[in-house]
Amino acid sequence: MALTQWSIVSLLLILSIKVKPISTFQSIIQMTPEKETLLAAEGISGKRRGVDLYCESWKFTVETNDAGSWTRIPERCCDFVKEYVTGERYVSESEAVADNEVAYAKSLGFSGDGKNAWVFDIDETLLSNVPYYAVHGFGTGDSKSEIWFLGDNDRENQKRETRSEIFDEVSFDNWVDLAEAPALSASLRLYRELQELGFTIFLLTGRSEFQRNATESNLLYAGYTNWKRLILRGDSDQGKLASVYKSEKRKEIEDEGYIIRGNSGDQWSDLMGFAVAKRSFKLPNPLYFIA
Amino acid sequence: MALTQWSIVSLLLILSIKVKPISTFQSIIQMTPEKETLLAAEGISGKRRGVDLYCESWKFTVETNDAGSWTRIPERCCDFVKEYVTGERYVSESEAVADNEVAYAKSLGFSGDGKNAWVFDIDETLLSNVPYYAVHGFGTGDSKSEIWFLGDNDRENQKRETRSEIFDEVSFDNWVDLAEAPALSASLRLYRELQELGFTIFLLTGRSEFQRNATESNLLYAGYTNWKRLILRGDSDQGKLASVYKSEKRKEIEDEGYIIRGNSGDQWSDLMGFAVAKRSFKLPNPLYFIA
């Protein structure tokens, strides 16, 4: 996906912020789920059957892009999403996608000229911001807490409001500066596999240039190394839809003679538009939508 | 999706066929699920937790098209798929997509010149063949029964084998000739809503011209009326990938001056390629894949 500065800031603004400190951010995404979480992740709580069926169906429409542009998780599905992103199903679905990607990558026979490229998004693709959302949205244990997010389409409308919320912006900068977002383990496995197979790796994110250093630090901290290029939004990219900005950047990669064999992202806007990869892989993300 | 003659016939060949007569085909898709089915549909059977997590993740990769071309349901997921397509979750996910479609259609302001089109696939979109699969694949109650299906890509390889299986071809023709496939209730609701809103409706199916009469009869039987045109594969369309054949037909619709506002299908090949609709809607289908 393409987290933009203002989108992130908007998130902070809107979340029911009840910060509950946790010892280590990165422990959350890969923690062993407690029994209750496990059960809930599979929709096992009998009394919540109807809600889970509703939320399961809502997730279907989000992951297939049927829902189109959406700005907030349905209130009744906040627990469902919390349990999903902190439970084993998120891990399992991500691993299943990585399995598809590895199988595809291995099936390709190509020469070792370095021109075979793979494009990765960063947030919720290589790195997980779930620890951040956990603190600001669902880490409170408050079942009424709402987790929602504004897509790029809504950025302009929210800027004024956003700018009046200094605290949220500070909180966001702190999170980025921490550079401690953990790797999505399935993606790290894929990344290393692709390097062994000889792919040239491009990182294409909606983050902005001013976040380059923190982003690089975070990627290294999470275990990613030796990418060919990290592409962030420059001044001229601000305000563009993610699907347009990312298509333009893919086109530039192609114009340099690369063949984009694969593209991994958690948003359809990471994958669609023009100069699309030979195969695109949609990772799960029921947390937010970016146009 | 685009069921072709040979694909259907191939299915018959490969299924573990233990025909168990059921009283009425159309009763199955909308039956009240028994408790066991309900529970299983939500992954509630504790001992099957690992399997359900695996199958849930497999379904994710299929519905997002991450899996790419696939030819068979993983053996351990046959029960999962059976329970899904005969349970309330399939209904619920279909209804959620229809809700997205209705909301989108209502949001469009357009003139009443009849040039605003909506394209529907037929099998597993307007009509459900689940009663057919139930009889031939999972209607036996045999947990080892395999339900799988060959996509268009595999057609050529299977033709010889298929032709040696007279019984299966007869069984397939019987099913089509019965013309009793029930409507997917969510799609019927959407269809009628679109007609009230003034959309011109095109039906674009991978079925062949020789099935025109049976297909028309079945559509009327299921409650669909007043479509503008029913497009089936003619002689010159045979052997084409569904995505190509359907793109060509959408292009013809556009060349007549229609704007394809929406497109509904259970296969990505119903929706992708060229002359794509302004919005495309992917319905659930973990039963088979068509390229």
Coordinates of C-alpha atoms in Angstrom, one line a residue:
Chain A
M1 CA 0.0 0.0 0.0
A2 CA 0.9 3.6 -0.2
L3 CA 0.8 5.3 3.2
T4 CA 1.0 9.0 2.7
Q5 CA 2.0 11.5 5.3
W6 CA -1.5 12.9 5.4
S7 CA -3.2 9.6 5.4
I8 CA -1.3 8.5 8.4
V9 CA -1.9 11.7 10.2
S10 CA -5.5 11.5 9.3
L11 CA -5.7 8.1 10.9
L12 CA -4.3 9.4 14.1
L13 CA -6.8 12.1 14.2
I14 CA -9.8 9.8 13.8
L15 CA -8.8 6.9 15.9
S16 CA -10.2 6.6 19.4
I17 CA -6.8 7.2 20.9
K18 CA -6.3 5.5 24.2
V19 CA -2.6 4.8 24.3
K20 CA -1.7 1.8 26.3
P21 CA 2.0 1.2 26.3
I22 CA 3.2 -2.1 25.3
S23 CA 6.7 -3.4 26.0
T24 CA 7.8 -4.1 22.4
F25 CA 6.0 -3.1 19.3
Q26 CA 7.3 -5.9 17.2
S27 CA 6.2 -8.6 19.5
I28 CA 2.6 -8.1 18.7
I29 CA 2.4 -9.2 15.2
Q30 CA 4.1 -12.5 15.7
M31 CA 2.9 -13.2 19.3
T32 CA 1.3 -16.5 20.1
P33 CA -2.3 -15.7 20.1
E34 CA -4.2 -16.5 23.3
K35 CA -7.0 -19.0 23.1
E36 CA -9.7 -16.4 22.9
T37 CA -8.0 -14.7 20.0
L38 CA -7.5 -18.0 18.3
L39 CA -11.1 -18.9 18.6
A40 CA -12.3 -15.5 17.6
A41 CA -10.0 -15.4 14.6
E42 CA -11.9 -18.4 13.3
G43 CA -15.3 -17.1 14.2
I44 CA -15.8 -19.5 17.0
S45 CA -17.6 -17.3 19.5
G46 CA -21.1 -18.6 19.2
K47 CA -22.9 -15.4 20.3
R48 CA -21.0 -13.4 17.7
R49 CA -21.9 -15.7 14.9
G50 CA -24.0 -13.2 13.0
V51 CA -21.5 -10.4 13.4
D52 CA -18.7 -12.6 12.3
L53 CA -20.6 -13.7 9.2
Y54 CA -21.3 -10.0 8.4
C55 CA -17.7 -9.0 9.0
E56 CA -16.4 -12.1 7.1
S57 CA -18.4 -11.0 4.1
W58 CA -17.3 -7.4 4.5
K59 CA -13.7 -8.5 4.4
F60 CA -14.5 -10.5 1.2
T61 CA -15.7 -7.3 -0.5
V62 CA -12.7 -5.3 0.7
E63 CA -10.1 -7.9 -0.3
T64 CA -11.6 -8.4 -3.8
N65 CA -12.0 -4.6 -4.3
D66 CA -15.7 -5.0 -4.7
A67 CA -16.2 -2.5 -1.9
G68 CA -14.4 0.2 -3.9
S69 CA -13.4 3.2 -1.9
W70 CA -14.1 2.9 1.8
T71 CA -13.2 5.1 4.7
R72 CA -14.0 3.2 7.8
I73 CA -14.3 -0.3 9.2
P74 CA -17.9 -1.0 10.1
E75 CA -18.2 -0.4 13.8
R76 CA -19.4 -3.9 14.5
C77 CA -16.3 -5.3 12.7
C78 CA -13.7 -3.5 14.8
D79 CA -13.2 -6.5 17.0
F80 CA -13.2 -8.8 14.0
V81 CA -10.4 -6.8 12.4
K82 CA -8.4 -6.5 15.6
E83 CA -8.6 -10.3 16.0
Y84 CA -7.7 -10.9 12.4
V85 CA -4.6 -8.8 12.2
T86 CA -3.3 -10.0 15.6
G87 CA -4.2 -13.6 15.0
E88 CA -2.9 -16.5 13.1
R89 CA -5.2 -16.1 10.1
Y90 CA -3.4 -12.9 9.0
V91 CA -0.2 -14.8 9.2
S92 CA -1.6 -17.8 7.4
E93 CA -3.2 -15.8 4.5
S94 CA 0.0 -13.9 4.0
E95 CA 2.0 -17.1 3.9
A96 CA -0.4 -18.6 1.4
V97 CA 0.1 -15.6 -0.9
A98 CA 3.9 -15.9 -0.5
D99 CA 3.7 -19.5 -1.4
N100 CA 1.9 -18.5 -4.7
E101 CA 4.6 -15.9 -5.3
V102 CA 7.5 -18.3 -4.7
A103 CA 6.0 -20.9 -6.9
Y104 CA 5.5 -18.4 -9.7
A105 CA 9.0 -17.0 -9.3
K106 CA 10.6 -20.4 -9.4
S107 CA 8.6 -21.3 -12.5
L108 CA 10.2 -18.5 -14.5
G109 CA 13.2 -19.3 -16.4
F110 CA 15.2 -16.2 -17.2
S111 CA 18.7 -15.2 -17.9
G112 CA 20.9 -13.7 -15.2
D113 CA 21.1 -10.2 -16.8
G114 CA 19.6 -8.5 -13.8
K115 CA 16.7 -7.1 -15.8
N116 CA 14.0 -9.3 -14.1
A117 CA 12.4 -7.1 -11.5
W118 CA 10.0 -7.5 -8.6
V119 CA 8.2 -4.5 -7.1
F120 CA 7.3 -4.4 -3.4
D121 CA 5.1 -2.0 -1.6
I122 CA 6.3 -1.4 2.0
D123 CA 3.6 -0.7 4.6
E124 CA 1.5 -3.8 5.3
T125 CA 3.5 -5.6 2.6
L126 CA 7.2 -5.7 3.7
L127 CA 6.6 -4.0 7.1
S128 CA 3.7 -4.4 9.4
N129 CA 2.2 -1.3 11.2
V130 CA -0.1 -3.5 13.3
P131 CA 1.8 -2.7 16.5
Y132 CA 1.1 1.0 15.8
Y133 CA -2.6 0.4 15.2
A134 CA -2.7 -1.8 18.3
V135 CA -1.5 1.0 20.4
H136 CA -3.8 3.7 18.9
G137 CA -6.8 1.7 17.9
F138 CA -7.4 -1.7 19.4
G139 CA -4.6 -2.1 21.9
T140 CA -6.9 -0.7 24.6
G141 CA -9.2 -3.7 24.9
D142 CA -12.1 -1.4 24.3
S143 CA -14.5 -3.2 22.1
K144 CA -16.1 0.1 21.1
S145 CA -12.8 1.5 19.8
E146 CA -13.0 2.3 16.1
I147 CA -10.2 1.6 13.7
W148 CA -10.6 3.4 10.5
F149 CA -8.6 5.2 8.0
L150 CA -8.9 7.8 5.3
G151 CA -7.9 7.0 1.8
D152 CA -6.0 9.3 -0.5
N153 CA -9.3 10.5 -2.0
D154 CA -10.2 12.0 1.3
R155 CA -6.9 13.6 2.0
E156 CA -7.7 17.1 0.8
N157 CA -10.9 17.3 2.8
Q158 CA -9.1 16.3 5.9
K159 CA -6.0 18.4 5.7
R160 CA -7.3 21.3 7.6
E161 CA -8.7 19.2 10.4
T162 CA -5.5 17.2 10.4
R163 CA -3.2 20.2 10.7
S164 CA -5.1 21.3 13.8
E165 CA -4.2 18.1 15.6
I166 CA -0.6 18.5 16.5
F167 CA -0.5 15.6 18.9
D168 CA -1.5 13.1 16.3
E169 CA 1.2 14.3 13.9
V170 CA 3.8 14.0 16.6
S171 CA 2.6 10.5 17.4
F172 CA 2.9 9.6 13.7
D173 CA 6.3 11.0 13.3
N174 CA 7.4 9.2 16.4
W175 CA 6.2 5.9 15.0
V176 CA 8.0 6.4 11.8
D177 CA 11.1 7.6 13.5
L178 CA 11.1 4.6 15.8
A179 CA 11.8 2.6 12.6
E180 CA 10.8 -0.5 14.5
A181 CA 7.9 -1.8 12.4
P182 CA 8.4 -5.6 12.1
A183 CA 8.7 -7.5 8.9
L184 CA 5.7 -9.5 7.7
S185 CA 7.4 -12.8 8.0
A186 CA 6.0 -14.2 4.9
S187 CA 7.2 -11.3 2.9
L188 CA 10.7 -11.5 4.3
R189 CA 10.8 -15.1 3.3
L190 CA 9.7 -14.2 -0.2
Y191 CA 12.1 -11.3 -0.4
R192 CA 15.1 -13.5 0.4
E193 CA 13.9 -16.2 -2.0
L194 CA 13.6 -13.7 -4.8
Q195 CA 17.1 -12.5 -4.2
E196 CA 18.4 -16.0 -4.4
L197 CA 16.6 -16.5 -7.7
G198 CA 18.3 -13.4 -9.1
F199 CA 15.5 -10.9 -9.1
T200 CA 16.2 -7.1 -9.0
I201 CA 14.1 -5.7 -6.2
F202 CA 12.4 -2.3 -6.3
L203 CA 10.6 -0.8 -3.3
L204 CA 7.8 1.5 -4.2
T205 CA 6.0 3.2 -1.4
G206 CA 3.5 6.0 -0.8
R207 CA 5.7 7.3 2.0
S208 CA 7.3 10.7 1.2
E209 CA 11.0 11.6 0.6
F210 CA 11.4 13.1 4.1
Q211 CA 10.8 9.7 5.5
R212 CA 13.6 8.1 3.5
N213 CA 16.1 7.7 6.3
A214 CA 13.7 6.3 8.7
T215 CA 12.3 4.0 6.1
E216 CA 15.7 2.7 5.2
S217 CA 16.6 2.1 8.8
N218 CA 13.3 0.3 9.4
L219 CA 13.8 -1.9 6.4
L220 CA 17.3 -2.9 7.6
Y221 CA 16.1 -3.4 11.1
A222 CA 13.4 -5.7 9.9
G223 CA 15.9 -7.8 7.9
Y224 CA 15.6 -6.4 4.3
T225 CA 18.8 -5.7 2.5
N226 CA 20.2 -5.1 -1.0
W227 CA 17.2 -3.6 -2.8
K228 CA 18.0 -1.9 -6.0
R229 CA 16.1 1.3 -5.4
L230 CA 13.7 2.7 -2.8
I231 CA 11.2 5.0 -4.5
L232 CA 9.2 7.4 -2.3
R233 CA 6.8 10.2 -3.2
G234 CA 8.7 13.3 -4.3
D235 CA 7.3 16.8 -4.4
S236 CA 5.9 16.3 -7.8
D237 CA 4.1 13.1 -6.7
Q238 CA 2.2 14.7 -3.9
G239 CA -1.5 14.7 -4.4
K240 CA -1.6 12.0 -7.0
L241 CA -3.7 8.9 -6.6
A242 CA -1.5 6.1 -5.4
S243 CA -2.5 4.0 -8.5
V244 CA -1.3 6.8 -10.8
Y245 CA 1.9 7.6 -8.9
K246 CA 2.8 3.9 -8.7
S247 CA 2.0 3.2 -12.3
E248 CA 4.2 6.1 -13.4
K249 CA 7.1 4.8 -11.3
R250 CA 6.6 1.3 -12.7
K251 CA 6.6 2.7 -16.2
E252 CA 10.0 4.4 -15.4
I253 CA 11.4 1.1 -14.2
E254 CA 10.2 -0.6 -17.5
D255 CA 11.7 2.2 -19.5
E256 CA 15.0 1.4 -18.0
G257 CA 14.8 -2.0 -19.6
Y258 CA 13.5 -4.0 -16.6
I259 CA 10.7 -6.6 -17.0
I260 CA 8.5 -6.4 -13.9
R261 CA 7.8 -10.1 -13.3
G262 CA 6.0 -9.6 -10.0
N263 CA 4.4 -7.0 -7.9
S264 CA 3.3 -7.4 -4.2
G265 CA 1.0 -5.0 -2.4
D266 CA -1.8 -5.0 0.1
Q267 CA -3.8 -2.4 -1.8
W268 CA -5.3 -2.8 -5.3
S269 CA -3.8 0.7 -6.0
D270 CA -0.4 -0.9 -5.6
L271 CA -1.1 -3.3 -8.4
M272 CA -3.5 -1.7 -11.0
G273 CA -3.3 1.1 -13.5
F274 CA -0.7 0.9 -16.3
A275 CA 2.8 -0.7 -16.6
V276 CA 1.3 -3.5 -14.5
A277 CA 3.5 -6.5 -13.6
K278 CA 3.2 -9.8 -15.3
R279 CA 1.7 -11.2 -12.1
S280 CA 0.3 -9.1 -9.3
F281 CA -0.2 -10.4 -5.8
K282 CA -2.7 -8.9 -3.4
L283 CA -1.8 -9.3 0.3
P284 CA -4.6 -9.1 2.9
N285 CA -5.4 -5.8 4.6
P286 CA -8.8 -5.1 6.2
L287 CA -7.4 -2.1 8.1
Y288 CA -7.7 0.7 5.6
F289 CA -8.1 1.6 1.9
I290 CA -5.9 3.7 -0.3
A291 CA -7.1 4.8 -3.8
Chain B
M1 CA -17.6 -17.5 -15.1
A2 CA -17.5 -19.0 -18.5
L3 CA -18.4 -22.6 -18.4
T4 CA -17.4 -24.2 -21.7
Q5 CA -18.7 -27.5 -22.9
W6 CA -15.5 -29.3 -22.5
S7 CA -14.7 -27.8 -19.2
I8 CA -18.0 -29.1 -17.8
V9 CA -17.4 -32.4 -19.4
S10 CA -14.0 -32.6 -18.0
L11 CA -15.4 -31.9 -14.5
L12 CA -17.7 -34.9 -14.9
L13 CA -14.8 -37.1 -15.8
I14 CA -12.7 -36.3 -12.9
L15 CA -15.1 -36.1 -10.1
S16 CA -15.5 -39.1 -7.8
I17 CA -19.0 -39.7 -9.0
K18 CA -21.3 -41.2 -6.5
V19 CA -24.6 -40.0 -7.6
K20 CA -27.0 -39.7 -4.7
P21 CA -30.4 -38.5 -5.9
I22 CA -31.8 -35.5 -4.2
S23 CA -35.4 -34.5 -4.5
T24 CA -35.1 -31.1 -6.0
F25 CA -31.9 -29.5 -7.3
Q26 CA -32.9 -26.0 -6.6
S27 CA -33.6 -26.6 -2.9
I28 CA -30.0 -27.1 -2.0
I29 CA -28.6 -23.7 -2.6
Q30 CA -31.1 -22.0 -0.4
M31 CA -31.8 -24.7 2.1
T32 CA -31.6 -24.0 5.8
P33 CA -28.2 -25.4 6.7
E34 CA -28.1 -28.0 9.4
K35 CA -26.3 -27.2 12.6
E36 CA -23.2 -29.1 11.6
T37 CA -23.0 -27.2 8.3
L38 CA -23.5 -23.9 10.0
L39 CA -20.7 -24.6 12.5
A40 CA -18.4 -25.9 9.9
A41 CA -19.1 -23.0 7.6
E42 CA -17.6 -20.8 10.3
G43 CA -14.7 -23.0 11.1
I44 CA -16.1 -24.1 14.4
S45 CA -15.1 -27.7 14.4
G46 CA -12.1 -27.6 16.8
K47 CA -10.3 -30.6 15.5
R48 CA -10.4 -29.2 12.0
R49 CA -8.9 -25.9 13.1
G50 CA -5.6 -26.3 11.2
V51 CA -7.3 -27.6 8.1
D52 CA -9.8 -24.7 8.1
L53 CA -7.1 -22.1 8.6
Y54 CA -5.3 -23.7 5.6
C55 CA -8.4 -23.7 3.5
E56 CA -9.5 -20.3 4.6
S57 CA -6.1 -19.0 3.4
W58 CA -6.3 -21.0 0.2
K59 CA -9.7 -19.4 -0.5
F60 CA -8.2 -16.0 0.0
T61 CA -5.6 -16.7 -2.7
V62 CA -8.3 -18.0 -5.0
E63 CA -10.7 -15.1 -4.6
T64 CA -8.0 -12.4 -5.0
N65 CA -6.5 -14.2 -8.0
D66 CA -3.2 -14.6 -6.2
A67 CA -3.4 -18.3 -6.9
G68 CA -3.4 -17.7 -10.7
S69 CA -4.3 -20.7 -12.7
W70 CA -5.4 -23.7 -10.6
T71 CA -7.0 -26.9 -11.5
R72 CA -8.1 -28.6 -8.3
I73 CA -9.3 -27.9 -4.9
P74 CA -6.7 -29.1 -2.4
E75 CA -7.9 -32.5 -1.2
R76 CA -8.0 -31.4 2.4
C77 CA -10.3 -28.5 1.5
C78 CA -13.0 -30.4 -0.3
D79 CA -15.2 -30.5 2.9
F80 CA -14.5 -26.8 3.5
V81 CA -15.6 -25.9 0.0
K82 CA -18.7 -28.1 0.2
E83 CA -19.7 -26.5 3.5
Y84 CA -19.0 -23.1 2.1
V85 CA -21.1 -23.3 -1.0
T86 CA -24.0 -25.0 0.8
G87 CA -23.9 -22.8 3.8
E88 CA -24.9 -19.3 4.8
R89 CA -21.5 -17.7 4.2
Y90 CA -21.7 -18.1 0.5
V91 CA -25.1 -16.4 0.6
S92 CA -23.8 -13.7 2.9
E93 CA -20.7 -12.9 0.8
S94 CA -22.8 -12.8 -2.4
E95 CA -25.3 -10.5 -0.7
A96 CA -22.5 -8.2 0.5
V97 CA -21.2 -7.9 -3.1
A98 CA -24.7 -7.2 -4.3
D99 CA -25.0 -4.5 -1.7
N100 CA -21.8 -2.9 -3.1
E101 CA -23.2 -3.1 -6.6
V102 CA -26.6 -1.6 -5.7
A103 CA -25.0 1.2 -3.8
Y104 CA -22.7 2.0 -6.8
A105 CA -25.6 1.8 -9.3
K106 CA -27.7 4.1 -7.3
S107 CA -24.9 6.6 -7.0
L108 CA -24.7 7.0 -10.7
G109 CA -26.7 9.8 -12.2
F110 CA -27.3 9.2 -15.9
S111 CA -29.8 10.0 -18.6
G112 CA -32.5 7.6 -19.6
D113 CA -31.1 7.0 -23.1
G114 CA -30.7 3.3 -22.5
K115 CA -27.0 3.4 -23.2
N116 CA -25.9 2.6 -19.6
A117 CA -25.1 -1.1 -19.6
W118 CA -24.4 -3.7 -17.0
V119 CA -22.8 -7.0 -18.0
F120 CA -23.5 -10.2 -16.2
D121 CA -21.8 -13.6 -16.4
I122 CA -24.2 -16.5 -16.0
D123 CA -22.8 -19.6 -14.2
E124 CA -22.1 -19.0 -10.5
T125 CA -23.1 -15.4 -11.1
L126 CA -26.8 -15.3 -12.2
L127 CA -27.3 -19.0 -11.9
S128 CA -25.9 -21.4 -9.3
N129 CA -24.7 -24.9 -10.4
V130 CA -24.1 -25.9 -6.8
P131 CA -26.9 -28.4 -7.0
Y132 CA -25.1 -30.1 -9.8
Y133 CA -21.8 -30.2 -8.0
A134 CA -23.6 -31.4 -4.9
V135 CA -24.8 -34.5 -6.8
H136 CA -21.6 -35.2 -8.5
G137 CA -19.0 -34.1 -6.0
F138 CA -20.0 -33.6 -2.5
G139 CA -23.6 -34.7 -2.4
T140 CA -22.5 -38.2 -1.3
G141 CA -21.4 -37.3 2.2
D142 CA -18.1 -38.9 1.4
S143 CA -15.4 -36.7 2.9
K144 CA -12.9 -38.2 0.6
S145 CA -14.8 -37.1 -2.5
E146 CA -12.9 -34.6 -4.6
I147 CA -14.4 -31.7 -6.3
W148 CA -12.2 -30.2 -8.9
F149 CA -12.4 -28.6 -12.2
L150 CA -10.3 -28.0 -15.3
G151 CA -9.8 -24.5 -16.5
D152 CA -9.8 -23.6 -20.2
N153 CA -6.0 -23.9 -20.2
D154 CA -6.3 -27.6 -19.7
R155 CA -9.0 -28.3 -22.1
E156 CA -6.9 -29.5 -24.9
N157 CA -5.1 -32.0 -22.8
Q158 CA -8.2 -33.5 -21.5
K159 CA -10.3 -33.8 -24.6
R160 CA -9.3 -37.3 -25.6
E161 CA -9.9 -38.6 -22.1
T162 CA -13.1 -36.7 -21.9
R163 CA -14.4 -38.1 -25.1
S164 CA -14.0 -41.6 -23.8
E165 CA -16.4 -40.9 -21.0
I166 CA -19.8 -41.0 -22.6
F167 CA -21.7 -41.2 -19.4
D168 CA -20.2 -37.9 -18.1
E169 CA -21.1 -36.1 -21.3
V170 CA -24.7 -37.3 -21.0
S171 CA -24.9 -36.3 -17.4
F172 CA -23.6 -32.8 -18.3
D173 CA -26.1 -32.4 -21.1
N174 CA -28.9 -33.6 -18.8
W175 CA -28.0 -31.0 -16.3
V176 CA -28.0 -28.2 -18.9
D177 CA -31.2 -29.5 -20.5
L178 CA -33.0 -29.6 -17.1
A179 CA -32.6 -25.8 -17.1
E180 CA -33.3 -25.8 -13.4
A181 CA -30.3 -24.1 -12.0
P182 CA -31.6 -21.8 -9.3
A183 CA -30.8 -18.1 -9.2
L184 CA -28.2 -16.8 -6.8
S185 CA -30.7 -14.8 -4.8
A186 CA -28.4 -11.8 -4.3
S187 CA -27.9 -11.6 -8.1
L188 CA -31.6 -11.7 -8.8
R189 CA -32.2 -8.9 -6.4
L190 CA -29.4 -6.9 -8.0
Y191 CA -30.7 -7.7 -11.5
R192 CA -34.2 -6.4 -10.7
E193 CA -32.8 -3.3 -9.0
L194 CA -30.7 -2.5 -12.0
Q195 CA -33.7 -2.8 -14.3
E196 CA -35.6 -0.4 -12.2
L197 CA -32.8 2.0 -12.3
G198 CA -32.8 1.9 -16.1
F199 CA -29.7 -0.1 -17.0
T200 CA -29.5 -2.1 -20.2
I201 CA -28.5 -5.6 -19.3
F202 CA -26.2 -7.9 -21.3
L203 CA -25.6 -11.5 -20.4
L204 CA -22.1 -12.7 -21.5
T205 CA -21.4 -16.4 -20.9
G206 CA -18.8 -18.9 -21.8
R207 CA -21.6 -21.4 -22.6
S208 CA -21.9 -22.2 -26.3
E209 CA -24.5 -21.3 -28.9
F210 CA -25.9 -24.8 -28.9
Q211 CA -27.0 -24.2 -25.3
R212 CA -28.9 -21.0 -26.1
N213 CA -32.4 -22.5 -25.7
A214 CA -31.7 -24.3 -22.5
T215 CA -29.9 -21.3 -21.1
E216 CA -32.8 -19.0 -21.9
S217 CA -35.2 -21.4 -20.4
N218 CA -33.1 -21.7 -17.3
L219 CA -32.8 -17.9 -16.9
L220 CA -36.6 -17.5 -17.2
Y221 CA -37.2 -20.3 -14.8
A222 CA -34.9 -18.7 -12.3
G223 CA -36.7 -15.3 -12.6
Y224 CA -34.6 -13.3 -15.0
T225 CA -36.4 -11.4 -17.7
N226 CA -36.0 -8.7 -20.3
W227 CA -32.2 -8.8 -20.9
K228 CA -31.1 -6.9 -23.9
R229 CA -28.9 -9.6 -25.4
L230 CA -27.6 -13.1 -24.4
I231 CA -24.1 -13.6 -25.8
L232 CA -22.8 -17.2 -26.0
R233 CA -19.6 -18.5 -27.6
G234 CA -20.1 -18.9 -31.4
D235 CA -17.9 -21.1 -33.6
S236 CA -15.3 -18.4 -34.0
D237 CA -15.1 -18.0 -30.2
Q238 CA -14.2 -21.6 -29.4
G239 CA -10.7 -22.1 -28.1
K240 CA -10.3 -18.5 -26.9
L241 CA -9.4 -17.7 -23.4
A242 CA -12.5 -16.5 -21.6
S243 CA -10.7 -13.2 -20.7
V244 CA -10.1 -12.6 -24.5
Y245 CA -13.5 -13.8 -25.7
K246 CA -15.3 -11.7 -23.1
S247 CA -13.2 -8.6 -23.7
E248 CA -13.9 -8.8 -27.4
K249 CA -17.6 -9.0 -26.7
R250 CA -17.5 -6.1 -24.2
K251 CA -15.7 -4.1 -26.9
E252 CA -18.5 -4.8 -29.4
I253 CA -21.0 -3.6 -26.8
E254 CA -19.0 -0.4 -26.3
D255 CA -18.7 0.1 -30.1
E256 CA -22.5 0.1 -30.2
G257 CA -22.4 3.2 -28.0
Y258 CA -23.1 1.7 -24.6
I259 CA -21.2 2.6 -21.5
I260 CA -20.5 -0.5 -19.5
R261 CA -21.1 0.9 -16.0
G262 CA -20.8 -2.4 -14.2
N263 CA -19.7 -6.0 -14.7
S264 CA -20.5 -8.9 -12.4
G265 CA -18.7 -12.3 -12.5
D266 CA -17.3 -15.0 -10.3
Q267 CA -14.1 -15.3 -12.3
W268 CA -11.4 -12.7 -12.8
S269 CA -11.5 -13.7 -16.5
D270 CA -15.1 -12.3 -16.6
L271 CA -13.8 -8.9 -15.5
M272 CA -10.3 -8.3 -16.8
G273 CA -8.6 -7.8 -20.2
F274 CA -9.8 -4.8 -22.3
A275 CA -13.0 -2.9 -22.6
V276 CA -13.4 -3.4 -18.9
A277 CA -16.4 -1.9 -17.1
K278 CA -16.2 1.3 -15.0
R279 CA -16.6 -1.0 -12.0
S280 CA -16.1 -4.7 -11.9
F281 CA -17.5 -6.9 -9.1
K282 CA -16.0 -10.3 -8.2
L283 CA -18.4 -12.8 -6.8
P284 CA -17.2 -15.6 -4.6
N285 CA -16.4 -19.0 -6.2
P286 CA -13.9 -21.5 -4.7
L287 CA -15.2 -24.3 -6.9
Y288 CA -13.2 -23.9 -10.0
F289 CA -11.0 -21.6 -12.1
I290 CA -11.5 -20.4 -15.7
A291 CA -8.6 -18.6 -17.4

